[in-house]
Amino acid sequence: MILEKKKAFNEFAAAKGLRSTRQRDIILDFFLSTHQHVSVEELYLKIKASHPGIGHATVYRTLKLFTEAGLAREILLHDGQTRYEHALAGEHHDHLVCTGCNAIIEFEDETIEKLQKEIAARHGFMIRRHKLEIYGLCALCRAPR
Amino acid sequence: MILEKKKAFNEFAAAKGLRSTRQRDIILDFFLSTHQHVSVEELYLKIKASHPGIGHATVYRTLKLFTEAGLAREILLHDGQTRYEHALAGEHHDHLVCTGCNAIIEFEDETIEKLQKEIAARHGFMIRRHKLEIYGLCALCRAPR
DNA sequence: TATGCCTTTGATTTTCAATTTCAATTACGC
DNA sequence: GCGTAATTGAAATTGAAAATCAAAGGCATA
Ligand SMILES: [Mn+2]
Ligand SMILES: [Mn+2]
Ligand SMILES: [Zn+2]
Ligand SMILES: [Zn+2]
């Protein structure tokens, strides 16, 4: 799993003529061992604890590379912080976002996906991507105390 | 229509103990006579042409008030600019966004709305709001030349 | 292993939307 | 009209993200 992703990035890097650097290896290791939907700042701070030399800019740049390579996906929720999640080829899902505890629940609904395509077709619109985010309170945050 | 909205805002302002100011009247007039999905900067520039004294901060603040009053709705698309659209009580719709010409097509789909509620219920999640944005190319932008 | 090119890095600066600050102005109940 | 508290707007500040650029480092070649 993790090895496959590393391999995938190495292939992407090779194809693009990118150099192999210590920083990119470290950032990839941290990203792969991180929970879903990590913000750049969160990841940067985690890395900085054991690798103080690594800079903000490199983390930003490298996450964009991972996205280009297909390992990561950018998620823009309503808090002004870009987050990244692990991307699996061909996989797609949407998000329930708890505004109480910031938990994120993933879901996928084939019918919704199909209806979106029908709506687009009806308007002669060609879909490139979409985002469906449902904001509210998760079961835990709804519970009294 | 426009008068109803002005009345609605006046009632909101009265209930909240807000004062009636020339600036708020002007900004409301401009907002109500503007096409859908206007950005703050766009609206500010339009107003400035005939009312140079009105400041950025006031436009930002006032649009937030309109939102609170239920006349406007904040729309955050993927271009880093907050937009506002006219809100009608009880009405909801989602957006097809053309990345070619920035056109925005509105749509509503009862089945999608229902499915969202089912998904939320399945996770014990209480929905407060949601956003569904479909990005791609509109019919005109797809057409050759 | 050494050379040299050219990519990458990271401290710093810049950008840009949006918010905050605060002194001056203004609305409005009395 | 008076006094007070809300409002305004120029300017400063914020915060995320991108850009800058000199120094460091990867890598093809000899
Ligand atoms: Mn996800
Ligand atoms: Mn709309
Ligand atoms: Zn929660
Ligand atoms: Zn278009």
Short mmCIF file of C-alpha atoms (C1' of nucleotides) and ligand atoms in Angstrom, two decimals:
data_model
loop_
_atom_site.label_atom_id
_atom_site.label_comp_id
_atom_site.label_asym_id
_atom_site.label_seq_id
_atom_site.Cartn_x
_atom_site.Cartn_y
_atom_site.Cartn_z
CA MET A 1 0.00 0.00 0.00
CA ILE A 2 2.51 2.53 1.20
CA LEU A 3 5.18 0.96 -0.94
CA GLU A 4 2.91 1.07 -3.96
CA LYS A 5 2.35 4.75 -3.41
CA LYS A 6 6.03 5.42 -3.08
CA LYS A 7 6.62 3.49 -6.24
CA ALA A 8 3.88 5.46 -7.98
CA PHE A 9 5.50 8.72 -6.96
CA ASN A 10 8.93 7.54 -8.05
CA GLU A 11 7.54 6.66 -11.45
CA PHE A 12 5.82 10.03 -11.72
CA ALA A 13 9.05 11.76 -10.71
CA ALA A 14 11.09 9.76 -13.17
CA ALA A 15 8.67 10.48 -15.99
CA LYS A 16 8.77 14.17 -15.16
CA GLY A 17 12.53 14.26 -14.75
CA LEU A 18 12.24 15.32 -11.11
CA ARG A 19 15.17 14.75 -8.81
CA SER A 20 15.02 12.52 -5.80
CA THR A 21 15.49 14.53 -2.64
CA ARG A 22 15.60 13.80 1.07
CA GLN A 23 12.83 16.35 1.67
CA ARG A 24 10.39 14.77 -0.76
CA ASP A 25 11.01 11.35 0.76
CA ILE A 26 10.36 12.65 4.26
CA ILE A 27 7.23 14.55 3.28
CA LEU A 28 5.89 11.51 1.44
CA ASP A 29 6.54 9.27 4.47
CA PHE A 30 4.70 11.67 6.75
CA PHE A 31 1.84 12.18 4.34
CA LEU A 32 1.36 8.43 3.88
CA SER A 33 1.39 7.78 7.60
CA THR A 34 -1.08 10.57 8.31
CA HIS A 35 -4.79 10.31 8.79
CA GLN A 36 -7.05 11.58 6.04
CA HIS A 37 -7.72 15.26 5.35
CA VAL A 38 -4.57 16.74 6.81
CA SER A 39 -3.95 20.45 6.40
CA VAL A 40 -0.63 21.69 5.11
CA GLU A 41 0.09 23.40 8.41
CA GLU A 42 -0.70 20.26 10.41
CA LEU A 43 1.61 18.19 8.26
CA TYR A 44 4.31 20.85 8.33
CA LEU A 45 4.27 20.97 12.13
CA LYS A 46 4.43 17.19 12.43
CA ILE A 47 7.41 17.05 10.11
CA LYS A 48 9.15 19.98 11.75
CA ALA A 49 9.25 18.17 15.11
CA SER A 50 11.77 15.65 13.80
CA HIS A 51 13.06 17.54 10.77
CA PRO A 52 13.32 21.19 11.74
CA GLY A 53 15.13 22.13 8.57
CA ILE A 54 12.21 21.53 6.25
CA GLY A 55 10.44 24.70 5.19
CA HIS A 56 6.84 25.67 4.68
CA ALA A 57 7.29 26.29 0.99
CA THR A 58 8.65 22.83 0.37
CA VAL A 59 5.67 21.20 2.06
CA TYR A 60 3.26 23.28 -0.02
CA ARG A 61 5.13 22.54 -3.23
CA THR A 62 5.49 18.86 -2.52
CA LEU A 63 1.82 18.31 -1.70
CA LYS A 64 0.98 19.88 -5.04
CA LEU A 65 3.35 17.41 -6.65
CA PHE A 66 1.65 14.50 -4.90
CA THR A 67 -1.66 15.76 -6.22
CA GLU A 68 -0.28 15.95 -9.73
CA ALA A 69 1.09 12.44 -9.30
CA GLY A 70 -2.35 11.21 -8.29
CA LEU A 71 -1.45 10.21 -4.72
CA ALA A 72 -3.24 13.07 -3.06
CA ARG A 73 -6.36 15.11 -3.57
CA GLU A 74 -6.90 18.71 -2.51
CA ILE A 75 -9.94 19.32 -0.32
CA LEU A 76 -11.21 22.84 0.24
CA LEU A 77 -13.73 22.97 3.04
CA HIS A 78 -15.21 26.08 4.59
CA ASP A 79 -12.40 26.91 6.97
CA GLY A 80 -9.95 28.53 4.62
CA GLN A 81 -7.34 25.78 5.03
CA THR A 82 -6.50 23.51 2.16
CA ARG A 83 -6.46 19.88 3.18
CA TYR A 84 -5.10 16.84 1.43
CA GLU A 85 -6.42 13.33 1.47
CA HIS A 86 -5.02 10.09 0.09
CA ALA A 87 -6.25 9.53 -3.42
CA LEU A 88 -6.88 6.09 -4.80
CA ALA A 89 -7.00 5.75 -8.56
CA GLY A 90 -10.54 5.82 -9.88
CA GLU A 91 -12.01 6.29 -6.45
CA HIS A 92 -14.30 9.17 -5.56
CA HIS A 93 -16.26 10.12 -2.49
CA ASP A 94 -17.92 13.10 -0.89
CA HIS A 95 -17.90 14.43 2.68
CA LEU A 96 -20.06 14.95 5.71
CA VAL A 97 -18.28 17.62 7.75
CA CYS A 98 -19.04 18.08 11.44
CA THR A 99 -18.83 21.73 12.40
CA GLY A 100 -18.74 20.71 16.05
CA CYS A 101 -15.64 18.51 16.20
CA ASN A 102 -14.31 18.84 12.64
CA ALA A 103 -14.79 15.15 12.02
CA ILE A 104 -15.12 14.20 8.38
CA ILE A 105 -17.20 11.23 7.28
CA GLU A 106 -16.77 9.97 3.75
CA PHE A 107 -19.58 8.65 1.64
CA GLU A 108 -20.35 7.66 -1.87
CA ASP A 109 -23.73 7.45 -3.55
CA GLU A 110 -24.04 6.06 -7.02
CA THR A 111 -27.50 7.49 -7.51
CA ILE A 112 -26.37 11.01 -6.67
CA GLU A 113 -23.46 10.65 -9.06
CA LYS A 114 -25.80 9.46 -11.80
CA LEU A 115 -28.26 12.29 -11.19
CA GLN A 116 -25.45 14.82 -11.46
CA LYS A 117 -24.54 13.44 -14.86
CA GLU A 118 -28.16 13.69 -15.96
CA ILE A 119 -28.42 17.30 -14.79
CA ALA A 120 -25.22 18.20 -16.60
CA ALA A 121 -26.40 16.46 -19.76
CA ARG A 122 -29.68 18.35 -19.62
CA HIS A 123 -27.70 21.62 -19.71
CA GLY A 124 -25.18 20.51 -22.31
CA PHE A 125 -22.57 20.82 -19.58
CA MET A 126 -19.42 18.69 -19.50
CA ILE A 127 -18.46 17.71 -15.94
CA ARG A 128 -14.82 17.88 -15.01
CA ARG A 129 -15.19 17.45 -11.28
CA HIS A 130 -17.67 18.12 -8.54
CA LYS A 131 -17.86 18.56 -4.84
CA LEU A 132 -20.63 17.72 -2.47
CA GLU A 133 -20.15 18.70 1.13
CA ILE A 134 -22.76 18.29 3.82
CA TYR A 135 -22.17 20.42 6.90
CA GLY A 136 -23.77 19.80 10.26
CA LEU A 137 -23.30 17.88 13.49
CA CYS A 138 -22.11 14.31 13.79
CA ALA A 139 -23.83 11.81 16.09
CA LEU A 140 -21.39 12.54 18.94
CA CYS A 141 -21.76 16.29 18.74
CA ARG A 142 -25.54 16.04 18.65
CA ALA A 143 -25.67 13.98 21.81
CA PRO A 144 -26.48 15.95 24.99
CA ARG A 145 -23.17 16.53 26.77
CA MET B 1 -39.94 42.04 -5.21
CA ILE B 2 -37.28 44.65 -4.58
CA LEU B 3 -39.60 46.50 -2.24
CA GLU B 4 -40.33 43.31 -0.33
CA LYS B 5 -36.64 42.72 0.14
CA LYS B 6 -36.12 46.27 1.36
CA LYS B 7 -38.97 45.80 3.75
CA ALA B 8 -37.51 42.51 4.93
CA PHE B 9 -34.21 44.18 5.64
CA ASN B 10 -35.85 47.06 7.45
CA GLU B 11 -37.69 44.63 9.65
CA PHE B 12 -34.50 42.72 10.36
CA ALA B 13 -32.70 45.97 11.17
CA ALA B 14 -35.50 47.13 13.44
CA ALA B 15 -35.58 43.81 15.29
CA LYS B 16 -31.84 43.95 15.74
CA GLY B 17 -31.80 47.59 16.76
CA LEU B 18 -29.65 48.57 13.80
CA ARG B 19 -29.64 52.15 12.65
CA SER B 20 -30.77 53.21 9.23
CA THR B 21 -27.89 54.62 7.25
CA ARG B 22 -27.40 56.07 3.81
CA GLN B 23 -24.64 53.53 3.12
CA ARG B 24 -26.77 50.52 3.87
CA ASP B 25 -29.55 51.85 1.66
CA ILE B 26 -27.17 52.39 -1.22
CA ILE B 27 -25.52 49.00 -0.88
CA LEU B 28 -28.92 47.31 -0.71
CA ASP B 29 -30.09 49.13 -3.84
CA PHE B 30 -27.00 48.06 -5.74
CA PHE B 31 -27.14 44.51 -4.47
CA LEU B 32 -30.79 44.13 -5.42
CA SER B 33 -30.21 45.50 -8.91
CA THR B 34 -27.23 43.26 -9.51
CA HIS B 35 -27.13 39.96 -11.32
CA GLN B 36 -26.69 36.81 -9.30
CA HIS B 37 -23.39 35.68 -7.77
CA VAL B 38 -21.69 39.04 -7.49
CA SER B 39 -18.35 39.25 -5.72
CA VAL B 40 -17.77 41.84 -3.03
CA GLU B 41 -15.14 43.54 -5.13
CA GLU B 42 -17.42 43.71 -8.16
CA LEU B 43 -20.20 45.25 -6.12
CA TYR B 44 -17.80 47.64 -4.38
CA LEU B 45 -16.46 48.91 -7.69
CA LYS B 46 -19.95 49.41 -9.08
CA ILE B 47 -20.99 51.40 -6.05
CA LYS B 48 -17.79 53.40 -5.95
CA ALA B 49 -18.44 54.78 -9.43
CA SER B 50 -21.35 56.86 -8.19
CA HIS B 51 -20.63 56.87 -4.44
CA PRO B 52 -16.87 57.22 -4.03
CA GLY B 53 -17.10 57.73 -0.31
CA ILE B 54 -18.28 54.22 0.50
CA GLY B 55 -15.52 52.01 1.82
CA HIS B 56 -14.55 48.42 1.30
CA ALA B 57 -15.16 47.48 4.90
CA THR B 58 -18.70 48.77 4.81
CA VAL B 59 -19.54 46.72 1.76
CA TYR B 60 -18.11 43.59 3.38
CA ARG B 61 -19.91 44.26 6.64
CA THR B 62 -23.20 45.08 4.97
CA LEU B 63 -23.25 41.98 2.79
CA LYS B 64 -22.77 39.93 5.93
CA LEU B 65 -25.77 41.73 7.39
CA PHE B 66 -27.87 40.95 4.31
CA THR B 67 -26.91 37.32 4.71
CA GLU B 68 -27.93 37.35 8.34
CA ALA B 69 -31.19 39.01 7.34
CA GLY B 70 -31.86 36.23 4.85
CA LEU B 71 -31.69 38.40 1.71
CA ALA B 72 -28.36 37.12 0.52
CA ARG B 73 -26.45 33.90 0.54
CA GLU B 74 -22.67 33.53 0.56
CA ILE B 75 -21.26 31.39 -2.22
CA LEU B 76 -17.68 30.18 -2.03
CA LEU B 77 -16.54 28.76 -5.31
CA HIS B 78 -13.03 27.71 -6.18
CA ASP B 79 -11.64 31.09 -7.12
CA GLY B 80 -10.88 32.55 -3.70
CA GLN B 81 -13.52 35.28 -3.98
CA THR B 82 -16.64 35.21 -1.89
CA ARG B 83 -19.75 35.82 -3.95
CA TYR B 84 -23.27 36.69 -2.89
CA GLU B 85 -26.51 35.70 -4.48
CA HIS B 86 -30.09 36.75 -3.82
CA ALA B 87 -31.69 34.44 -1.32
CA LEU B 88 -35.37 33.63 -1.42
CA ALA B 89 -36.90 32.29 1.74
CA GLY B 90 -37.14 28.52 1.70
CA GLU B 91 -35.49 28.27 -1.66
CA HIS B 92 -32.36 26.24 -2.28
CA HIS B 93 -30.39 25.37 -5.37
CA ASP B 94 -26.97 24.13 -6.37
CA HIS B 95 -24.58 25.24 -9.09
CA LEU B 96 -23.01 24.16 -12.33
CA VAL B 97 -19.90 26.33 -12.69
CA CYS B 98 -18.24 26.78 -16.07
CA THR B 99 -14.48 27.05 -15.69
CA GLY B 100 -14.29 28.39 -19.24
CA CYS B 101 -16.48 31.51 -19.06
CA ASN B 102 -17.37 31.59 -15.34
CA ALA B 103 -21.04 31.17 -16.13
CA ILE B 104 -23.08 29.74 -13.29
CA ILE B 105 -26.14 27.61 -13.97
CA GLU B 106 -28.49 26.95 -11.08
CA PHE B 107 -30.30 23.69 -10.57
CA GLU B 108 -32.32 21.87 -8.01
CA ASP B 109 -32.91 18.17 -7.71
CA GLU B 110 -35.34 16.83 -5.17
CA THR B 111 -33.99 13.31 -5.41
CA ILE B 112 -30.44 14.44 -4.65
CA GLU B 113 -31.71 16.43 -1.70
CA LYS B 114 -33.60 13.42 -0.40
CA LEU B 115 -30.63 11.10 -0.83
CA GLN B 116 -28.47 13.51 1.14
CA LYS B 117 -30.92 13.37 4.00
CA GLU B 118 -30.86 9.58 3.90
CA ILE B 119 -27.08 9.47 3.93
CA ALA B 120 -26.97 11.87 6.87
CA ALA B 121 -29.59 9.85 8.76
CA ARG B 122 -27.59 6.68 8.19
CA HIS B 123 -24.64 8.32 9.97
CA GLY B 124 -26.67 9.92 12.74
CA PHE B 125 -25.62 13.25 11.24
CA MET B 126 -27.73 16.40 11.49
CA ILE B 127 -27.54 18.50 8.32
CA ARG B 128 -27.24 22.24 8.70
CA ARG B 129 -26.40 23.10 5.12
CA HIS B 130 -24.75 21.59 2.12
CA LYS B 131 -23.10 22.58 -1.08
CA LEU B 132 -23.01 20.78 -4.36
CA GLU B 133 -20.93 22.33 -7.10
CA ILE B 134 -20.34 20.77 -10.46
CA TYR B 135 -17.36 22.21 -12.31
CA GLY B 136 -16.78 21.82 -16.01
CA LEU B 137 -17.57 23.44 -19.35
CA CYS B 138 -20.91 24.88 -20.38
CA ALA B 139 -22.46 24.18 -23.76
CA LEU B 140 -20.98 27.35 -25.28
CA CYS B 141 -17.48 26.69 -24.01
CA ARG B 142 -17.57 23.10 -25.27
CA ALA B 143 -18.53 24.15 -28.76
CA PRO B 144 -15.64 24.36 -31.25
CA ARG B 145 -14.53 27.98 -31.41
"C1'" DT C 1 36.01 10.87 -7.96
"C1'" DA C 2 35.72 15.59 -9.70
"C1'" DT C 3 33.18 19.04 -12.83
"C1'" DG C 4 29.42 21.72 -14.04
"C1'" DC C 5 24.74 22.39 -14.97
"C1'" DC C 6 20.43 23.01 -13.51
"C1'" DT C 7 16.88 21.59 -10.02
"C1'" DT C 8 15.51 22.13 -5.47
"C1'" DT C 9 15.34 24.23 -1.12
"C1'" DG C 10 13.97 27.50 2.54
"C1'" DA C 11 14.18 32.18 4.61
"C1'" DT C 12 11.98 35.89 3.34
"C1'" DT C 13 8.97 38.82 0.85
"C1'" DT C 14 4.84 39.41 -1.53
"C1'" DT C 15 0.05 38.77 -2.59
"C1'" DC C 16 -4.74 38.98 -1.90
"C1'" DA C 17 -9.14 38.60 0.30
"C1'" DA C 18 -11.02 39.60 4.40
"C1'" DT C 19 -11.13 41.41 9.12
"C1'" DT C 20 -9.87 44.53 12.70
"C1'" DT C 21 -8.81 48.94 14.58
"C1'" DC C 22 -9.97 53.35 15.99
"C1'" DA C 23 -10.89 58.24 15.57
"C1'" DA C 24 -14.36 60.84 13.41
"C1'" DT C 25 -19.06 60.97 12.06
"C1'" DT C 26 -23.83 60.09 12.37
"C1'" DA C 27 -28.44 58.25 13.92
"C1'" DC C 28 -31.86 58.67 17.12
"C1'" DG C 29 -34.18 58.41 21.87
"C1'" DC C 30 -34.82 61.73 25.10
"C1'" DG D 1 -30.74 70.32 20.43
"C1'" DC D 2 -28.02 66.79 23.62
"C1'" DG D 3 -25.74 62.84 24.70
"C1'" DT D 4 -24.73 58.35 23.78
"C1'" DA D 5 -23.90 54.53 21.31
"C1'" DA D 6 -23.73 52.66 16.56
"C1'" DT D 7 -21.61 53.27 12.23
"C1'" DT D 8 -18.25 54.50 8.99
"C1'" DG D 9 -13.89 54.35 6.31
"C1'" DA D 10 -8.84 54.86 5.97
"C1'" DA D 11 -5.38 52.31 7.36
"C1'" DA D 12 -3.25 48.49 9.59
"C1'" DT D 13 -3.45 43.65 10.36
"C1'" DT D 14 -4.26 38.91 9.52
"C1'" DG D 15 -3.57 34.36 7.53
"C1'" DA D 16 -3.07 31.20 3.81
"C1'" DA D 17 -0.63 30.57 -0.19
"C1'" DA D 18 2.59 31.81 -3.84
"C1'" DA D 19 6.69 34.07 -5.48
"C1'" DT D 20 11.55 35.29 -5.05
"C1'" DC D 21 16.26 34.26 -5.18
"C1'" DA D 22 20.78 32.99 -3.34
"C1'" DA D 23 22.63 28.88 -1.53
"C1'" DA D 24 22.67 23.91 -1.50
"C1'" DG D 25 22.46 19.70 -3.66
"C1'" DG D 26 21.27 15.90 -7.39
"C1'" DC D 27 22.99 13.80 -11.26
"C1'" DA D 28 24.97 13.13 -16.01
"C1'" DT D 29 29.28 13.12 -17.78
"C1'" DA D 30 34.20 12.72 -18.09
MN MN E 1 -12.22 12.23 1.98
MN MN E 2 -27.13 30.51 -7.30
ZN ZN E 3 -18.74 16.14 15.61
ZN ZN E 4 -18.77 28.55 -20.25
#
